[in-house]
Amino acid sequence: MPATIETIDFHGQPALALATQAGARAVVSLFGAQVLSWIPPGSEERLYLSPAAVNDGSSAIRGGIPVCFPQFAGLGKLPKHGILRTRPSVVNEQRTGDDYALVTLRFTETDETWAIWPQNFVAELTVVVDGGRLDVELEVENTGHAPFAFTAALHTYLRVREVENARLEGLYGHNYRDSADHDRIKRDSGDVVVVEDETDRVYHDVKRPLLLRDGNRNLGINAEGFPDVVVWNPWEERCAALADMPANGFRHMLCVEAAAARQRIELDAGESWVGRQSLIAL
Ligand code: TA6
């Protein structure tokens, strides 16, 4: 059977279910163009989706891969993480081959987005499931007549068995802004990042691929176009304050985000920018 793409109802919201011949599966919600599930062939779920996530078509969905644009976190005056994660997208393309399934979801300005961020834009999220690999690409085009600038991220919630036992490799020697410690700039001097407390870091200019070791499961994490990597876990107290997370949810997630956070990306009228994050089950 070739790869398939089906329109499904996922907790009351329209979504696309991708499946390949090799047995890979993914679910992408049209709301927020958010990947909510990814299962590599013969493996288990690799993304964390909170069992308490709200799927009401207006609240941000806690988990999967939220798309943050045109603002990452609180780095400006717009709503936290921007305007896309709480808006519906439309399907622009669906394609399958023997070994892959590809969908592209699209946002453009509306009266609502214009009231918050007065710019003409097209933002497209392309999701490709191919073998044991998930590629998520954000393309932004300035369709207006004046330049604009933005920050952005693919806010990937990875599922881990027990976060204290997970090891993230590849960040040694990088500077990071520690948002869990008064935004101090620090340098990572450990071989691996181990999360044993609240962690909220923006690592600068990460050019190497990362490796997440989680028991006997390994995940390669590559980014192109996104210069920064955000590592986030709310830990016990902050997790308890999140109504859409179960009390122990923080133990089973680790956000490793591809981000353009430290410096804004500037686009002249007619220009485009592309950033990609790839997850590779090893
Ligand atoms: O990417 C990390 C972060 O900016 C954290 O500071 C944390 O607040 C997280 O995102 C989740 O934000 P949210 O608005 O989805 O609760």
Short mmCIF file of C-alpha atoms and ligand atoms in Angstrom, two decimals:
data_model
loop_
_atom_site.label_atom_id
_atom_site.label_comp_id
_atom_site.label_asym_id
_atom_site.label_seq_id
_atom_site.Cartn_x
_atom_site.Cartn_y
_atom_site.Cartn_z
CA MET A 1 0.00 0.00 0.00
CA PRO A 2 1.41 3.43 -0.91
CA ALA A 3 1.61 6.26 1.61
CA THR A 4 -1.72 7.86 2.52
CA ILE A 5 -3.03 11.18 3.79
CA GLU A 6 -6.48 11.24 5.33
CA THR A 7 -8.56 14.04 6.78
CA ILE A 8 -9.57 13.08 10.29
CA ASP A 9 -11.23 14.54 13.33
CA PHE A 10 -8.69 14.79 16.15
CA HIS A 11 -10.38 15.66 19.44
CA GLY A 12 -13.00 17.68 17.58
CA GLN A 13 -10.57 19.54 15.29
CA PRO A 14 -9.78 18.83 11.62
CA ALA A 15 -6.41 17.20 11.11
CA LEU A 16 -4.44 15.24 8.55
CA ALA A 17 -3.22 11.72 9.29
CA LEU A 18 -0.10 10.74 7.34
CA ALA A 19 0.98 7.12 7.01
CA THR A 20 3.76 5.54 4.97
CA GLN A 21 4.22 2.07 3.63
CA ALA A 22 7.09 1.49 6.04
CA GLY A 23 4.75 2.18 8.97
CA ALA A 24 5.50 5.79 9.93
CA ARG A 25 2.54 7.81 11.22
CA ALA A 26 1.95 11.48 11.89
CA VAL A 27 -1.00 13.71 12.72
CA VAL A 28 -1.02 17.40 11.81
CA SER A 29 -3.80 19.64 13.09
CA LEU A 30 -5.08 22.36 10.78
CA PHE A 31 -5.51 24.50 13.89
CA GLY A 32 -2.11 26.16 14.28
CA ALA A 33 -0.61 23.86 11.58
CA GLN A 34 0.59 21.89 14.56
CA VAL A 35 2.14 18.43 14.32
CA LEU A 36 0.54 16.50 17.20
CA SER A 37 1.88 13.01 16.78
CA TRP A 38 4.80 11.28 15.09
CA ILE A 39 5.51 7.56 15.30
CA PRO A 40 8.50 6.30 13.28
CA PRO A 41 8.18 2.85 11.67
CA GLY A 42 8.14 0.05 14.25
CA SER A 43 8.56 2.54 17.08
CA GLU A 44 6.58 4.49 19.64
CA GLU A 45 5.21 8.02 19.89
CA ARG A 46 8.07 10.55 19.85
CA LEU A 47 6.13 13.76 20.50
CA TYR A 48 4.58 14.75 23.79
CA LEU A 49 0.95 15.85 23.62
CA SER A 50 -0.51 16.73 26.99
CA PRO A 51 -3.49 14.54 27.92
CA ALA A 52 -4.99 17.75 29.35
CA ALA A 53 -4.46 19.76 26.13
CA VAL A 54 -7.40 22.00 25.24
CA ASN A 55 -8.79 21.40 21.75
CA ASP A 56 -11.43 24.11 21.60
CA GLY A 57 -10.28 25.70 18.35
CA SER A 58 -9.17 28.90 20.04
CA SER A 59 -6.67 27.96 22.78
CA ALA A 60 -3.08 26.96 21.98
CA ILE A 61 -2.67 23.16 22.04
CA ARG A 62 -0.17 22.01 24.67
CA GLY A 63 2.25 19.68 22.95
CA GLY A 64 3.37 18.44 19.56
CA ILE A 65 5.11 21.14 17.52
CA PRO A 66 3.52 24.57 18.00
CA VAL A 67 4.62 27.11 15.40
CA CYS A 68 5.76 30.37 16.98
CA PHE A 69 5.59 33.31 14.56
CA PRO A 70 6.10 36.29 14.20
CA GLN A 71 7.28 36.40 17.80
CA PHE A 72 9.05 33.83 19.91
CA ALA A 73 7.98 33.78 23.59
CA GLY A 74 7.62 37.28 25.07
CA LEU A 75 10.29 38.92 22.89
CA GLY A 76 8.02 41.81 21.88
CA LYS A 77 4.56 43.23 22.25
CA LEU A 78 2.62 40.55 20.40
CA PRO A 79 0.81 37.66 22.14
CA LYS A 80 3.26 35.10 23.56
CA HIS A 81 4.66 32.93 20.75
CA GLY A 82 2.90 35.03 18.14
CA ILE A 83 -0.30 34.60 16.21
CA LEU A 84 -0.27 31.30 14.34
CA ARG A 85 -0.68 28.75 17.11
CA THR A 86 -4.21 29.99 17.82
CA ARG A 87 -5.37 30.28 14.20
CA PRO A 88 -6.65 27.85 11.60
CA SER A 89 -4.51 27.07 8.56
CA VAL A 90 -5.62 25.75 5.18
CA VAL A 91 -4.22 22.79 3.30
CA ASN A 92 -2.13 24.03 0.39
CA GLU A 93 -0.59 20.77 -0.80
CA GLN A 94 -0.76 17.03 -0.11
CA ARG A 95 1.55 14.59 -1.83
CA THR A 96 2.48 10.97 -1.36
CA GLY A 97 5.07 8.66 -2.85
CA ASP A 98 5.86 5.06 -2.05
CA ASP A 99 7.96 6.06 0.91
CA TYR A 100 6.82 9.49 1.98
CA ALA A 101 3.84 11.68 2.75
CA LEU A 102 4.01 15.49 2.52
CA VAL A 103 1.53 18.16 3.51
CA THR A 104 1.80 21.94 3.35
CA LEU A 105 -0.46 24.10 5.48
CA ARG A 106 -0.73 27.81 4.90
CA PHE A 107 -1.57 30.99 6.77
CA THR A 108 -2.00 34.46 5.32
CA GLU A 109 -3.02 37.73 6.92
CA THR A 110 -6.65 38.19 7.93
CA ASP A 111 -8.47 41.13 9.51
CA GLU A 112 -7.74 39.48 12.86
CA THR A 113 -3.99 39.06 12.30
CA TRP A 114 -3.81 42.55 10.80
CA ALA A 115 -5.34 44.00 13.98
CA ILE A 116 -2.49 42.40 15.99
CA TRP A 117 0.36 42.51 13.47
CA PRO A 118 -0.31 44.78 10.50
CA GLN A 119 1.67 42.93 7.82
CA ASN A 120 0.94 41.03 4.64
CA PHE A 121 2.55 37.63 4.84
CA VAL A 122 2.35 34.00 3.82
CA ALA A 123 3.57 31.42 6.33
CA GLU A 124 3.66 27.81 5.18
CA LEU A 125 4.43 24.77 7.24
CA THR A 126 5.53 21.70 5.30
CA VAL A 127 5.60 18.36 7.10
CA VAL A 128 7.28 15.35 5.52
CA VAL A 129 7.24 11.84 6.95
CA ASP A 130 9.85 9.70 5.25
CA GLY A 131 11.30 6.52 6.72
CA GLY A 132 12.31 7.19 10.32
CA ARG A 133 12.51 10.92 9.68
CA LEU A 134 10.19 13.87 10.27
CA ASP A 135 10.99 17.14 8.50
CA VAL A 136 9.13 20.27 9.52
CA GLU A 137 9.79 23.38 7.47
CA LEU A 138 8.51 26.89 8.05
CA GLU A 139 8.61 29.24 5.07
CA VAL A 140 7.72 32.88 5.50
CA GLU A 141 7.19 35.34 2.65
CA ASN A 142 6.78 39.07 2.98
CA THR A 143 3.92 39.73 0.54
CA GLY A 144 3.58 43.38 1.55
CA HIS A 145 5.30 46.53 0.29
CA ALA A 146 7.51 47.29 3.30
CA PRO A 147 10.13 45.30 5.25
CA PHE A 148 9.16 43.39 8.40
CA ALA A 149 11.13 41.58 11.09
CA PHE A 150 10.21 38.57 13.19
CA THR A 151 11.37 35.92 15.61
CA ALA A 152 10.10 32.35 15.29
CA ALA A 153 10.39 28.78 16.55
CA LEU A 154 9.24 25.25 16.06
CA HIS A 155 8.43 24.61 19.72
CA THR A 156 8.92 20.84 19.59
CA TYR A 157 7.71 18.86 22.62
CA LEU A 158 9.66 15.59 22.57
CA ARG A 159 8.28 12.65 24.52
CA VAL A 160 10.78 11.12 26.92
CA ARG A 161 10.34 8.17 29.26
CA GLU A 162 11.69 10.03 32.28
CA VAL A 163 13.21 13.43 31.69
CA GLU A 164 15.87 13.09 34.41
CA ASN A 165 17.27 10.08 32.58
CA ALA A 166 17.35 11.73 29.15
CA ARG A 167 20.63 13.12 27.83
CA LEU A 168 20.87 15.86 25.20
CA GLU A 169 24.21 15.97 23.41
CA GLY A 170 25.69 18.61 21.11
CA LEU A 171 25.40 21.84 23.08
CA TYR A 172 28.80 21.73 24.77
CA GLY A 173 30.67 25.04 24.57
CA HIS A 174 27.67 27.10 23.42
CA ASN A 175 26.52 30.28 25.10
CA TYR A 176 22.91 30.43 26.24
CA ARG A 177 20.48 32.88 27.78
CA ASP A 178 19.12 31.31 30.93
CA SER A 179 15.52 32.47 31.25
CA ALA A 180 15.17 30.39 34.42
CA ASP A 181 17.94 32.51 35.99
CA HIS A 182 17.29 36.21 35.28
CA ASP A 183 18.25 35.91 31.59
CA ARG A 184 21.92 35.53 32.51
CA ILE A 185 24.23 34.59 29.66
CA LYS A 186 26.11 31.38 30.49
CA ARG A 187 28.32 28.91 28.72
CA ASP A 188 27.48 25.23 28.59
CA SER A 189 30.44 23.30 29.90
CA GLY A 190 28.91 19.84 30.33
CA ASP A 191 29.20 17.01 27.82
CA VAL A 192 25.43 16.58 27.93
CA VAL A 193 22.42 18.57 29.09
CA VAL A 194 20.63 16.79 31.91
CA VAL A 195 17.31 18.25 33.07
CA GLU A 196 16.84 17.99 36.83
CA ASP A 197 15.16 21.32 37.50
CA GLU A 198 13.31 24.09 35.70
CA THR A 199 15.15 24.64 32.42
CA ASP A 200 14.48 27.46 29.97
CA ARG A 201 17.49 28.21 27.78
CA VAL A 202 18.11 29.83 24.42
CA TYR A 203 21.37 28.44 23.02
CA HIS A 204 22.98 30.74 20.48
CA ASP A 205 24.25 29.84 17.02
CA VAL A 206 24.06 26.08 17.20
CA LYS A 207 25.49 24.63 14.01
CA ARG A 208 25.90 21.02 15.07
CA PRO A 209 23.21 18.34 15.04
CA LEU A 210 21.97 17.26 18.46
CA LEU A 211 21.39 13.80 19.83
CA LEU A 212 18.77 12.98 22.44
CA ARG A 213 19.43 9.74 24.29
CA ASP A 214 16.36 8.37 26.02
CA GLY A 215 16.98 4.89 27.36
CA ASN A 216 17.48 2.64 24.35
CA ARG A 217 15.90 5.21 22.01
CA ASN A 218 17.99 7.84 20.26
CA LEU A 219 16.79 10.82 18.29
CA GLY A 220 18.88 12.98 15.98
CA ILE A 221 17.78 16.62 15.86
CA ASN A 222 18.98 18.86 13.01
CA ALA A 223 18.06 22.40 12.14
CA GLU A 224 18.67 24.59 9.12
CA GLY A 225 17.86 28.28 8.92
CA PHE A 226 17.04 28.46 12.64
CA PRO A 227 20.26 29.59 14.36
CA ASP A 228 19.20 28.96 17.97
CA VAL A 229 18.09 26.01 20.06
CA VAL A 230 15.67 26.39 22.96
CA VAL A 231 15.62 23.76 25.69
CA TRP A 232 12.60 23.97 27.99
CA ASN A 233 11.12 21.93 30.80
CA PRO A 234 8.81 23.69 33.29
CA TRP A 235 9.57 21.25 36.13
CA GLU A 236 7.20 20.56 38.99
CA GLU A 237 6.07 23.97 40.21
CA ARG A 238 5.58 25.69 36.86
CA CYS A 239 4.00 22.56 35.43
CA ALA A 240 1.47 22.59 38.28
CA ALA A 241 0.57 26.15 37.27
CA LEU A 242 -0.25 25.06 33.70
CA ALA A 243 -3.94 24.08 33.64
CA ASP A 244 -3.44 22.06 30.46
CA MET A 245 -0.67 19.82 31.86
CA PRO A 246 -1.06 16.89 34.26
CA ALA A 247 0.96 17.20 37.48
CA ASN A 248 3.63 14.72 36.33
CA GLY A 249 3.56 15.82 32.65
CA PHE A 250 6.93 17.55 32.93
CA ARG A 251 8.55 14.16 33.54
CA HIS A 252 7.59 12.91 30.09
CA MET A 253 8.48 15.90 27.91
CA LEU A 254 11.48 17.89 26.86
CA CYS A 255 11.14 20.77 24.45
CA VAL A 256 14.06 21.02 22.03
CA GLU A 257 13.09 23.86 19.77
CA ALA A 258 14.54 25.18 16.53
CA ALA A 259 14.42 28.94 16.98
CA ALA A 260 15.35 32.29 15.55
CA ALA A 261 15.19 34.12 18.86
CA ARG A 262 18.36 36.05 19.59
CA GLN A 263 18.29 38.13 16.43
CA ARG A 264 15.24 39.08 14.46
CA ILE A 265 15.00 37.95 10.87
CA GLU A 266 14.41 40.85 8.50
CA LEU A 267 12.56 40.41 5.26
CA ASP A 268 12.21 43.05 2.59
CA ALA A 269 9.04 43.20 0.53
CA GLY A 270 8.88 40.12 -1.69
CA GLU A 271 11.59 38.22 0.22
CA SER A 272 11.24 34.76 1.78
CA TRP A 273 12.94 32.88 4.59
CA VAL A 274 13.00 29.17 5.33
CA GLY A 275 13.81 27.30 8.55
CA ARG A 276 13.64 23.58 9.11
CA GLN A 277 13.85 21.08 11.95
CA SER A 278 14.43 17.39 11.25
CA LEU A 279 13.92 14.60 13.77
CA ILE A 280 15.58 11.30 12.94
CA ALA A 281 14.77 8.13 14.86
CA LEU A 282 18.04 6.22 15.33
O1 TA6 B 1 10.08 28.04 24.59
C1 TA6 B 1 10.12 28.13 25.97
C2 TA6 B 1 8.99 29.02 26.45
O2 TA6 B 1 9.11 30.30 25.89
C3 TA6 B 1 9.03 29.01 27.97
O3 TA6 B 1 9.47 30.21 28.54
C4 TA6 B 1 7.65 28.58 28.36
O4 TA6 B 1 6.88 29.59 28.80
C5 TA6 B 1 7.16 27.87 27.13
O5 TA6 B 1 7.74 28.49 26.04
C6 TA6 B 1 5.68 27.59 26.94
O6 TA6 B 1 4.93 28.73 26.67
P1 TA6 B 1 3.35 28.65 26.63
O7 TA6 B 1 2.88 30.03 26.30
O8 TA6 B 1 2.98 27.65 25.57
O9 TA6 B 1 2.91 28.19 28.01
#
